[in-house]
Amino acid sequence: MDDFHSAEETAFVVDEVSSIVKESVEGVIGGNVYQHNRVNQWTSNVVEHCLSQLSKLGKPFKYIVTCIIMQKNGAGLQSASSCFWDNTTDGSCTVRWENKSMYCIISVFGLAI
Amino acid sequence: MARSEAAANTYLIRPNYKHKFKAGVAKECIREILRDQLSGVQYNPEEVPTLSRSLADSIKNKLKYVGFDRYKLIVQVVIGEQRGEGVKMAARCFWDADTDSYAQDIYMNDSLFCVAAAFGVYYY
């Protein structure tokens, strides 16, 4: 009984995480234009906001959140990740967000304890 | 009775300090692999997806080979074209700071830059 209950609640739910991330990005850098001197603060804020929302979910997970903010300049960017974990319990979610002046890629990895 | 008591305390919930995820060692592995595979490589939008995936896999396999026992590994590789644009990458982790750690390295040449980050999370 106990095990079933915990299996449902403690899977990595990609949709939930993805909506949390989208909200965080919108909130922090929503209408802004790329400014070199503010990027530092933006990346930190996005990541910290995501992490605090994720920890509020109260699931027995360790989280790793990475955020890349890139100015729109015609250059290409590619991100790849390779993970050695337990496929049944762990998961990842990557969200790509953009506005007129910059791209933002956020990856969240959740590992079950 | 005595036998079951002696066997009771062998499950480790914390790694021995010798078996912790060593950031220095991981950083060296990452650095070697990036140097080997990216020297003299030009940014080519068609090849980059396979290149970044293969880099991530090689780094992960190398770290597995080095042998961080009971650690789950996550390796993220970002390759970008060098065109004078501004890029910033940040990461935050919600984990057990005593047992978990990360290592990162950056490689740049004239036409591309590459950031590789490896995270090690202990499995209790």
Coordinates of N, CA and C in Angstrom, one line a residue:
Chain A
M1 N 0.9 -1.2 0.0 CA 0.0 0.0 0.0 C 0.9 1.2 0.0
D2 N 1.8 1.2 0.9 CA 2.7 2.4 1.0 C 3.5 2.5 -0.2
D3 N 4.0 1.4 -0.8 CA 4.9 1.5 -1.9 C 4.2 2.0 -3.1
F4 N 2.9 1.6 -3.4 CA 2.2 2.1 -4.5 C 2.0 3.6 -4.5
H5 N 1.6 4.1 -3.3 CA 1.4 5.5 -3.1 C 2.7 6.3 -3.4
S6 N 3.8 5.7 -2.9 CA 5.0 6.5 -3.1 C 5.5 6.4 -4.6
A7 N 5.2 5.3 -5.3 CA 5.6 5.2 -6.7 C 4.9 6.3 -7.5
E8 N 3.6 6.6 -7.3 CA 2.9 7.6 -8.1 C 3.5 9.0 -7.8
E9 N 3.6 9.3 -6.5 CA 4.0 10.6 -6.2 C 5.5 10.9 -6.5
T10 N 6.3 9.9 -6.5 CA 7.7 10.2 -6.6 C 8.3 9.9 -8.0
A11 N 7.6 10.0 -9.0 CA 8.2 9.9 -10.3 C 8.6 11.3 -10.8
F12 N 9.5 11.4 -11.7 CA 9.9 12.7 -12.2 C 8.8 13.1 -13.3
V13 N 8.0 14.1 -13.0 CA 6.9 14.5 -13.9 C 7.4 15.6 -14.8
V14 N 7.6 15.3 -16.0 CA 8.2 16.3 -16.9 C 7.4 17.5 -17.1
D15 N 6.0 17.3 -17.3 CA 5.1 18.4 -17.6 C 5.1 19.4 -16.5
E16 N 5.0 18.9 -15.3 CA 5.0 19.8 -14.1 C 6.2 20.6 -14.0
V17 N 7.4 20.0 -14.2 CA 8.7 20.7 -14.1 C 8.8 21.7 -15.2
S18 N 8.4 21.3 -16.4 CA 8.5 22.2 -17.5 C 7.6 23.5 -17.3
S19 N 6.5 23.3 -16.7 CA 5.6 24.5 -16.5 C 6.2 25.4 -15.4
I20 N 6.8 24.8 -14.4 CA 7.5 25.6 -13.4 C 8.6 26.4 -14.0
V21 N 9.4 25.8 -14.8 CA 10.5 26.4 -15.4 C 10.1 27.6 -16.3
K22 N 9.0 27.3 -17.1 CA 8.6 28.4 -18.0 C 8.1 29.6 -17.2
E23 N 7.4 29.3 -16.2 CA 6.9 30.5 -15.3 C 8.1 31.2 -14.8
S24 N 9.1 30.5 -14.3 CA 10.3 31.2 -13.7 C 11.0 32.1 -14.7
V25 N 11.2 31.6 -15.9 CA 11.9 32.4 -16.9 C 11.1 33.6 -17.3
E26 N 9.8 33.4 -17.5 CA 8.9 34.6 -17.9 C 9.0 35.6 -16.8
G27 N 9.0 35.2 -15.6 CA 9.0 36.1 -14.4 C 10.3 36.9 -14.3
V28 N 11.4 36.2 -14.6 CA 12.7 36.9 -14.3 C 13.1 37.7 -15.5
I29 N 13.1 37.1 -16.7 CA 13.6 37.9 -17.8 C 12.6 38.2 -18.9
G30 N 11.3 38.0 -18.6 CA 10.2 38.2 -19.5 C 10.4 39.2 -20.6
G31 N 10.4 40.5 -20.3 CA 10.4 41.5 -21.4 C 11.7 42.1 -21.7
N32 N 12.8 41.6 -21.1 CA 14.1 42.4 -21.1 C 14.9 42.2 -22.3
V33 N 15.7 43.1 -22.6 CA 16.6 43.1 -23.7 C 18.0 42.6 -23.2
Y34 N 18.8 41.9 -24.0 CA 20.0 41.4 -23.5 C 21.0 42.5 -23.1
Q35 N 21.4 42.4 -21.8 CA 22.3 43.4 -21.3 C 23.5 42.7 -20.7
H36 N 24.7 42.9 -21.1 CA 25.8 42.1 -20.7 C 26.0 42.2 -19.2
N37 N 25.8 43.4 -18.6 CA 26.0 43.6 -17.2 C 24.9 43.0 -16.3
R38 N 23.8 42.6 -16.9 CA 22.8 42.1 -16.1 C 22.6 40.6 -16.2
V39 N 23.3 40.0 -17.2 CA 23.1 38.6 -17.5 C 23.5 37.7 -16.3
N40 N 24.5 38.1 -15.6 CA 24.9 37.3 -14.4 C 23.8 37.2 -13.4
Q41 N 23.2 38.3 -13.1 CA 22.1 38.3 -12.2 C 20.9 37.5 -12.7
W42 N 20.6 37.7 -14.0 CA 19.5 37.0 -14.5 C 19.6 35.4 -14.5
T43 N 20.8 35.0 -14.9 CA 21.0 33.5 -14.8 C 20.8 33.0 -13.4
S44 N 21.5 33.7 -12.4 CA 21.3 33.3 -11.0 C 19.9 33.3 -10.6
N45 N 19.2 34.4 -10.9 CA 17.8 34.5 -10.5 C 16.9 33.4 -11.1
V46 N 17.1 33.1 -12.4 CA 16.3 32.1 -13.0 C 16.5 30.8 -12.3
V47 N 17.8 30.4 -12.2 CA 18.1 29.1 -11.6 C 17.6 29.0 -10.2
E48 N 17.8 30.1 -9.4 CA 17.4 30.0 -8.0 C 15.9 29.9 -7.9
H49 N 15.2 30.6 -8.7 CA 13.7 30.6 -8.7 C 13.2 29.2 -9.0
C50 N 13.8 28.7 -10.1 CA 13.4 27.3 -10.5 C 13.6 26.3 -9.4
L51 N 14.8 26.4 -8.8 CA 15.1 25.5 -7.7 C 14.2 25.6 -6.5
S52 N 13.9 26.8 -6.2 CA 13.0 27.0 -5.0 C 11.6 26.4 -5.3
Q53 N 11.1 26.6 -6.5 CA 9.8 26.1 -6.8 C 9.8 24.6 -6.8
L54 N 10.9 24.0 -7.3 CA 11.0 22.6 -7.4 C 11.1 22.0 -6.0
S55 N 11.9 22.6 -5.1 CA 12.0 22.0 -3.8 C 10.7 22.1 -3.1
K56 N 9.8 23.1 -3.4 CA 8.5 23.2 -2.8 C 7.6 22.1 -3.1
L57 N 7.9 21.4 -4.2 CA 7.1 20.2 -4.6 C 7.1 19.1 -3.5
G58 N 8.2 19.1 -2.8 CA 8.3 18.2 -1.6 C 8.6 16.8 -2.0
K59 N 9.1 16.5 -3.2 CA 9.4 15.2 -3.6 C 10.8 14.7 -3.2
P60 N 11.0 13.5 -3.0 CA 12.3 13.0 -2.6 C 13.3 13.0 -3.7
F61 N 13.6 14.2 -4.3 CA 14.5 14.2 -5.4 C 15.7 15.2 -5.1
K62 N 16.8 14.9 -5.7 CA 17.9 15.9 -5.8 C 17.8 16.5 -7.1
Y63 N 17.9 17.9 -7.2 CA 17.8 18.5 -8.5 C 19.1 19.2 -8.9
I64 N 19.3 19.2 -10.2 CA 20.4 20.0 -10.8 C 19.7 20.9 -11.9
V65 N 19.9 22.2 -11.8 CA 19.3 23.1 -12.8 C 20.4 23.9 -13.5
T66 N 20.4 23.9 -14.8 CA 21.4 24.7 -15.5 C 20.7 25.6 -16.4
C67 N 21.2 26.8 -16.6 CA 20.6 27.8 -17.4 C 21.7 28.5 -18.3
I68 N 21.4 28.6 -19.6 CA 22.3 29.2 -20.5 C 21.5 30.4 -21.2
I69 N 22.1 31.6 -21.1 CA 21.5 32.7 -21.7 C 22.4 33.2 -22.8
M70 N 21.9 33.3 -24.0 CA 22.8 33.7 -25.1 C 22.1 34.8 -25.9
Q71 N 23.0 35.8 -26.3 CA 22.5 36.9 -27.1 C 22.2 36.4 -28.5
K72 N 21.2 37.0 -29.1 CA 20.9 36.6 -30.5 C 21.8 37.3 -31.4
N73 N 22.6 36.5 -32.1 CA 23.7 37.1 -32.9 C 23.9 36.3 -34.2
G74 N 23.0 35.4 -34.4 CA 23.2 34.5 -35.6 C 24.1 33.4 -35.4
A75 N 24.6 33.2 -34.1 CA 25.5 32.1 -33.9 C 24.7 30.9 -33.5
G76 N 25.3 29.7 -33.6 CA 24.6 28.5 -33.3 C 25.1 28.0 -31.9
L77 N 24.2 27.3 -31.3 CA 24.5 26.7 -30.0 C 23.9 25.3 -29.9
Q78 N 24.6 24.4 -29.3 CA 24.1 23.0 -29.2 C 24.4 22.5 -27.8
S79 N 23.4 21.9 -27.2 CA 23.6 21.4 -25.8 C 23.3 19.9 -25.8
A80 N 24.1 19.1 -25.2 CA 23.9 17.6 -25.2 C 24.2 17.2 -23.7
S81 N 23.5 16.1 -23.3 CA 23.8 15.6 -22.0 C 23.7 14.1 -22.0
S82 N 24.6 13.5 -21.2 CA 24.6 12.0 -21.1 C 24.6 11.7 -19.6
C83 N 23.6 10.8 -19.3 CA 23.4 10.5 -17.8 C 23.5 9.1 -17.5
F84 N 24.1 8.8 -16.3 CA 24.3 7.5 -15.8 C 23.4 7.4 -14.6
W85 N 22.2 6.9 -14.7 CA 21.3 6.9 -13.6 C 20.3 5.8 -13.7
D86 N 19.2 5.9 -12.9 CA 18.2 4.8 -12.9 C 17.0 5.3 -13.8
N87 N 16.9 4.8 -14.9 CA 15.8 5.3 -15.9 C 14.4 5.2 -15.3
T88 N 14.1 4.3 -14.4 CA 12.8 4.2 -13.9 C 12.4 5.4 -13.0
T89 N 13.4 5.9 -12.3 CA 13.0 6.9 -11.2 C 13.5 8.3 -11.6
D90 N 14.6 8.4 -12.4 CA 15.2 9.7 -12.6 C 14.8 10.3 -14.0
G91 N 14.9 11.6 -14.1 CA 14.5 12.1 -15.4 C 15.0 13.5 -15.6
S92 N 14.9 14.0 -16.9 CA 15.4 15.4 -17.1 C 14.4 16.1 -18.0
C93 N 14.5 17.4 -18.0 CA 13.6 18.2 -18.8 C 14.3 19.4 -19.3
T94 N 14.2 19.7 -20.6 CA 14.9 20.9 -21.1 C 13.9 21.8 -21.7
V95 N 14.0 23.1 -21.4 CA 13.0 24.1 -21.9 C 13.8 25.1 -22.6
R96 N 13.3 25.4 -23.9 CA 14.0 26.5 -24.7 C 13.1 27.7 -24.7
W97 N 13.6 28.9 -24.4 CA 12.8 30.0 -24.3 C 13.5 31.1 -25.1
E98 N 12.7 32.0 -25.8 CA 13.4 33.1 -26.5 C 12.6 34.3 -26.5
N99 N 13.3 35.5 -26.6 CA 12.6 36.7 -26.9 C 13.3 37.4 -28.1
K100 N 13.1 38.7 -28.3 CA 13.7 39.3 -29.5 C 15.2 39.4 -29.4
S101 N 15.8 39.4 -28.2 CA 17.2 39.7 -28.1 C 18.0 38.6 -27.6
M102 N 17.4 37.5 -27.0 CA 18.2 36.5 -26.4 C 17.5 35.1 -26.4
Y103 N 18.3 34.1 -26.3 CA 17.8 32.7 -26.1 C 18.1 32.3 -24.7
C104 N 17.2 31.4 -24.1 CA 17.5 30.9 -22.8 C 17.2 29.4 -22.8
I105 N 18.2 28.6 -22.4 CA 18.0 27.1 -22.4 C 18.1 26.7 -21.0
I106 N 17.1 26.1 -20.4 CA 17.2 25.6 -19.0 C 17.0 24.1 -19.0
S107 N 18.0 23.4 -18.3 CA 17.9 22.0 -18.2 C 17.7 21.7 -16.7
V108 N 16.7 20.8 -16.4 CA 16.5 20.3 -15.1 C 16.7 18.8 -15.0
F109 N 17.6 18.4 -14.1 CA 17.8 16.9 -13.9 C 17.3 16.6 -12.6
G110 N 16.4 15.5 -12.4 CA 15.9 15.1 -11.1 C 16.4 13.7 -10.8
L111 N 17.0 13.5 -9.7 CA 17.5 12.2 -9.3 C 16.8 11.8 -8.1
A112 N 16.2 10.6 -8.1 CA 15.5 10.1 -6.9 C 16.5 9.7 -5.9
I113 N 16.1 9.9 -4.6 CA 17.0 9.6 -3.5 C 16.9 8.1 -3.2
Chain B
M1 N 23.1 -15.2 16.4 CA 22.8 -13.9 17.0 C 23.9 -12.9 16.7
A2 N 25.1 -13.3 17.1 CA 26.3 -12.5 17.0 C 26.6 -12.2 15.5
R3 N 26.4 -13.3 14.6 CA 26.6 -13.1 13.2 C 25.7 -12.0 12.6
S4 N 24.4 -12.0 12.9 CA 23.5 -11.1 12.3 C 23.9 -9.7 12.8
E5 N 24.3 -9.6 14.0 CA 24.7 -8.2 14.5 C 25.9 -7.7 13.8
A6 N 26.9 -8.6 13.5 CA 28.1 -8.1 12.8 C 27.8 -7.7 11.4
A7 N 26.8 -8.4 10.7 CA 26.5 -8.1 9.4 C 25.6 -6.8 9.3
A8 N 25.0 -6.4 10.4 CA 24.0 -5.3 10.3 C 24.5 -4.0 9.9
N9 N 25.8 -3.6 10.2 CA 26.3 -2.3 10.0 C 27.1 -2.1 8.7
T10 N 26.9 -2.9 7.7 CA 27.8 -2.7 6.5 C 27.3 -1.8 5.4
Y11 N 26.0 -1.4 5.4 CA 25.5 -0.6 4.3 C 25.9 0.9 4.5
L12 N 26.6 1.4 3.5 CA 27.1 2.8 3.6 C 26.1 3.8 3.2
I13 N 25.8 4.8 4.0 CA 24.9 5.8 3.6 C 25.7 7.1 3.3
R14 N 27.0 7.1 3.5 CA 27.8 8.2 3.1 C 29.1 7.6 2.5
P15 N 29.7 8.2 1.5 CA 30.9 7.6 1.0 C 32.1 7.8 1.9
N16 N 33.0 6.9 1.9 CA 34.3 7.1 2.6 C 34.9 8.3 1.9
Y17 N 35.7 9.1 2.6 CA 36.3 10.3 2.0 C 37.2 9.9 0.8
K18 N 37.7 8.7 0.8 CA 38.5 8.3 -0.4 C 37.7 8.1 -1.6
H19 N 36.4 7.8 -1.4 CA 35.5 7.4 -2.5 C 34.6 8.5 -2.9
K20 N 34.8 9.7 -2.5 CA 34.0 10.8 -2.8 C 34.2 11.2 -4.3
F21 N 33.2 11.9 -4.8 CA 33.4 12.4 -6.2 C 34.4 13.5 -6.2
K22 N 35.6 13.2 -6.8 CA 36.7 14.2 -6.7 C 36.6 15.1 -7.9
A23 N 36.4 16.4 -7.6 CA 36.2 17.4 -8.7 C 37.5 17.5 -9.5
G24 N 38.6 17.4 -8.8 CA 39.9 17.6 -9.5 C 40.1 16.5 -10.6
V25 N 39.9 15.3 -10.2 CA 40.1 14.2 -11.1 C 39.1 14.3 -12.3
A26 N 37.8 14.6 -11.9 CA 36.8 14.7 -13.0 C 37.2 15.8 -14.0
K27 N 37.7 16.9 -13.4 CA 38.0 18.1 -14.3 C 39.1 17.7 -15.3
E28 N 40.1 16.9 -14.8 CA 41.2 16.5 -15.7 C 40.7 15.6 -16.8
C29 N 39.8 14.7 -16.4 CA 39.2 13.8 -17.5 C 38.5 14.6 -18.5
I30 N 37.7 15.6 -18.1 CA 36.9 16.4 -19.0 C 37.9 17.2 -19.9
R31 N 38.9 17.8 -19.3 CA 39.9 18.6 -20.0 C 40.6 17.8 -21.1
E32 N 41.0 16.5 -20.7 CA 41.7 15.7 -21.8 C 40.8 15.4 -22.9
I33 N 39.6 15.0 -22.6 CA 38.6 14.6 -23.7 C 38.3 15.8 -24.6
L34 N 38.1 17.0 -24.0 CA 37.8 18.2 -24.8 C 39.0 18.5 -25.7
R35 N 40.2 18.5 -25.1 CA 41.4 18.8 -25.9 C 41.5 17.9 -27.1
D36 N 41.4 16.6 -26.8 CA 41.6 15.6 -27.8 C 40.6 15.7 -28.9
Q37 N 39.3 15.9 -28.6 CA 38.3 15.8 -29.6 C 38.0 17.1 -30.3
L38 N 38.4 18.2 -29.7 CA 38.0 19.5 -30.3 C 39.2 20.3 -30.9
S39 N 40.4 19.8 -30.7 CA 41.5 20.7 -31.3 C 41.4 20.7 -32.8
G40 N 41.4 21.9 -33.3 CA 41.4 22.1 -34.8 C 40.0 21.9 -35.4
V41 N 39.0 21.7 -34.5 CA 37.7 21.4 -35.1 C 37.0 22.8 -35.4
Q42 N 36.3 22.9 -36.6 CA 35.6 24.1 -36.9 C 34.1 23.9 -36.5
Y43 N 33.4 25.0 -36.2 CA 32.0 24.8 -35.9 C 31.2 24.5 -37.2
N44 N 30.6 23.4 -37.3 CA 29.8 23.0 -38.5 C 28.4 22.6 -38.0
P45 N 27.4 23.4 -38.4 CA 26.1 23.1 -37.8 C 25.5 21.7 -38.0
E46 N 26.0 21.1 -39.1 CA 25.5 19.7 -39.3 C 26.2 18.7 -38.4
E47 N 27.5 18.9 -38.1 CA 28.2 17.9 -37.3 C 28.0 18.1 -35.8
V48 N 27.7 19.3 -35.4 CA 27.7 19.7 -34.0 C 26.8 18.8 -33.1
P49 N 25.6 18.5 -33.6 CA 24.8 17.6 -32.7 C 25.4 16.3 -32.4
T50 N 26.0 15.6 -33.4 CA 26.6 14.3 -33.1 C 27.9 14.5 -32.3
L51 N 28.6 15.6 -32.6 CA 29.8 15.8 -31.8 C 29.5 16.1 -30.4
S52 N 28.5 16.9 -30.1 CA 28.3 17.2 -28.6 C 27.8 15.9 -27.9
R53 N 26.9 15.1 -28.6 CA 26.5 13.9 -28.0 C 27.6 12.9 -27.8
S54 N 28.5 12.8 -28.7 CA 29.6 11.9 -28.5 C 30.6 12.3 -27.4
L55 N 30.7 13.7 -27.3 CA 31.6 14.2 -26.2 C 31.0 13.9 -24.9
A56 N 29.6 14.1 -24.8 CA 29.0 13.8 -23.5 C 29.1 12.3 -23.2
D57 N 28.9 11.5 -24.2 CA 29.0 10.0 -23.9 C 30.5 9.7 -23.5
S58 N 31.5 10.2 -24.2 CA 32.9 9.8 -23.9 C 33.2 10.3 -22.5
I59 N 32.8 11.5 -22.1 CA 33.1 12.0 -20.8 C 32.4 11.1 -19.7
K60 N 31.2 10.7 -20.0 CA 30.5 9.9 -19.0 C 31.1 8.5 -18.9
N61 N 31.5 8.0 -20.0 CA 32.2 6.7 -20.0 C 33.5 6.7 -19.3
K62 N 34.3 7.8 -19.5 CA 35.6 7.9 -18.8 C 35.4 8.0 -17.3
L63 N 34.4 8.8 -16.9 CA 34.1 9.0 -15.5 C 33.7 7.6 -14.9
K64 N 32.9 6.9 -15.6 CA 32.5 5.6 -15.1 C 33.7 4.7 -15.0
Y65 N 34.6 4.8 -15.9 CA 35.8 4.0 -15.9 C 36.7 4.3 -14.7
V66 N 36.8 5.6 -14.4 CA 37.6 6.1 -13.3 C 37.1 5.5 -12.0
G67 N 35.7 5.2 -12.0 CA 35.2 4.4 -10.9 C 34.7 5.1 -9.7
F68 N 33.7 6.1 -9.8 CA 33.1 6.7 -8.6 C 32.0 5.7 -8.2
D69 N 32.3 4.9 -7.2 CA 31.3 3.9 -6.9 C 30.1 4.5 -6.3
R70 N 28.9 3.9 -6.7 CA 27.6 4.4 -6.1 C 27.2 5.8 -6.5
Y71 N 27.9 6.4 -7.5 CA 27.5 7.7 -7.9 C 26.8 7.7 -9.2
K72 N 25.7 8.5 -9.2 CA 25.0 8.7 -10.5 C 25.7 9.9 -11.1
L73 N 25.8 9.8 -12.5 CA 26.6 10.8 -13.2 C 25.7 11.5 -14.2
I74 N 25.9 12.9 -14.2 CA 25.2 13.6 -15.3 C 26.3 14.5 -16.0
V75 N 26.3 14.4 -17.3 CA 27.3 15.2 -18.0 C 26.6 16.1 -19.0
Q76 N 26.9 17.4 -18.9 CA 26.2 18.2 -19.9 C 27.3 18.9 -20.7
V77 N 27.1 18.9 -22.0 CA 28.1 19.5 -22.9 C 27.4 20.6 -23.8
V78 N 27.9 21.8 -23.8 CA 27.3 22.8 -24.6 C 28.4 23.3 -25.6
I79 N 28.1 23.3 -26.9 CA 29.0 23.8 -27.9 C 28.4 25.0 -28.6
G80 N 29.1 26.1 -28.7 CA 28.6 27.2 -29.4 C 29.5 27.8 -30.4
E81 N 29.0 28.5 -31.4 CA 29.9 29.1 -32.4 C 30.4 30.4 -31.8
Q82 N 31.7 30.7 -32.2 CA 32.2 32.0 -31.7 C 32.0 33.1 -32.7
R83 N 31.1 34.0 -32.3 CA 30.8 35.1 -33.2 C 30.8 36.4 -32.4
G84 N 31.4 36.4 -31.3 CA 31.5 37.6 -30.5 C 30.2 37.8 -29.7
E85 N 29.3 36.8 -29.6 CA 28.1 37.1 -28.8 C 28.3 36.9 -27.4
G86 N 27.5 37.3 -26.5 CA 27.6 37.1 -25.1 C 26.8 35.9 -24.7
V87 N 27.5 35.1 -23.9 CA 26.8 33.9 -23.4 C 27.1 33.7 -21.9
K88 N 26.1 33.3 -21.1 CA 26.3 33.1 -19.7 C 25.7 31.8 -19.3
M89 N 26.4 30.9 -18.6 CA 25.8 29.6 -18.2 C 25.9 29.6 -16.7
A90 N 24.8 29.2 -16.0 CA 24.8 29.1 -14.5 C 24.1 27.8 -14.1
A91 N 24.5 27.2 -13.0 CA 23.9 26.0 -12.5 C 23.7 26.1 -11.0
R92 N 22.6 25.6 -10.5 CA 22.4 25.5 -9.1 C 21.9 24.1 -8.8
C93 N 22.2 23.5 -7.6 CA 21.8 22.2 -7.4 C 21.2 22.1 -6.0
F94 N 20.2 21.2 -5.9 CA 19.6 21.0 -4.6 C 19.9 19.6 -4.3
W95 N 21.0 19.4 -3.5 CA 21.5 18.1 -3.2 C 22.2 18.0 -1.8
D96 N 22.9 17.0 -1.6 CA 23.6 16.8 -0.3 C 25.0 17.3 -0.5
A97 N 25.3 18.5 0.0 CA 26.7 19.0 -0.3 C 27.8 18.2 0.2
D98 N 27.5 17.3 1.2 CA 28.6 16.5 1.8 C 29.0 15.4 0.8
T99 N 28.0 14.9 0.1 CA 28.4 13.7 -0.7 C 28.5 14.0 -2.2
D100 N 27.8 15.1 -2.7 CA 27.6 15.3 -4.1 C 28.5 16.5 -4.5
S101 N 29.0 16.4 -5.8 CA 29.8 17.5 -6.3 C 29.8 17.6 -7.8
Y102 N 30.5 18.5 -8.3 CA 30.5 18.7 -9.8 C 31.9 19.1 -10.2
A103 N 32.1 19.0 -11.6 CA 33.4 19.5 -12.1 C 33.0 20.1 -13.5
Q104 N 33.7 21.2 -13.9 CA 33.4 21.7 -15.2 C 34.7 22.2 -15.9
D105 N 34.7 22.3 -17.2 CA 35.8 22.8 -17.9 C 35.4 23.5 -19.2
I106 N 36.1 24.5 -19.7 CA 35.8 25.2 -20.9 C 36.9 25.1 -21.9
Y107 N 36.6 24.9 -23.1 CA 37.6 24.8 -24.2 C 37.2 25.8 -25.2
M108 N 38.1 26.6 -25.7 CA 37.8 27.6 -26.7 C 38.8 27.5 -27.9
N109 N 38.3 27.6 -29.1 CA 39.3 27.9 -30.2 C 38.7 29.0 -31.0
D110 N 39.3 29.2 -32.2 CA 38.8 30.3 -33.0 C 37.4 30.3 -33.4
S111 N 36.9 29.1 -33.7 CA 35.5 29.0 -34.3 C 34.5 28.5 -33.3
L112 N 34.8 27.9 -32.2 CA 33.8 27.4 -31.3 C 34.3 27.5 -29.8
F113 N 33.3 27.4 -28.9 CA 33.6 27.3 -27.5 C 32.8 26.1 -27.0
C114 N 33.4 25.5 -26.0 CA 32.7 24.3 -25.5 C 32.7 24.3 -23.9
V115 N 31.6 24.1 -23.3 CA 31.5 24.0 -21.9 C 31.1 22.6 -21.5
A116 N 31.8 22.0 -20.6 CA 31.3 20.6 -20.2 C 31.2 20.6 -18.7
A117 N 30.1 20.1 -18.2 CA 29.9 20.1 -16.7 C 29.5 18.6 -16.4
A118 N 30.2 18.1 -15.3 CA 29.9 16.7 -14.9 C 29.4 16.8 -13.4
F119 N 28.3 16.3 -13.1 CA 27.7 16.3 -11.8 C 27.7 14.9 -11.2
G120 N 28.1 14.7 -10.0 CA 28.1 13.4 -9.4 C 27.2 13.4 -8.2
V121 N 26.2 12.5 -8.2 CA 25.2 12.5 -7.1 C 25.2 11.1 -6.4
Y122 N 25.4 11.1 -5.1 CA 25.5 9.8 -4.4 C 24.2 9.1 -4.3
Y123 N 24.2 7.8 -4.6 CA 22.9 7.0 -4.5 C 22.9 6.3 -3.1
Y124 N 22.0 6.8 -2.2 CA 22.1 6.3 -0.8 C 21.7 4.8 -0.8

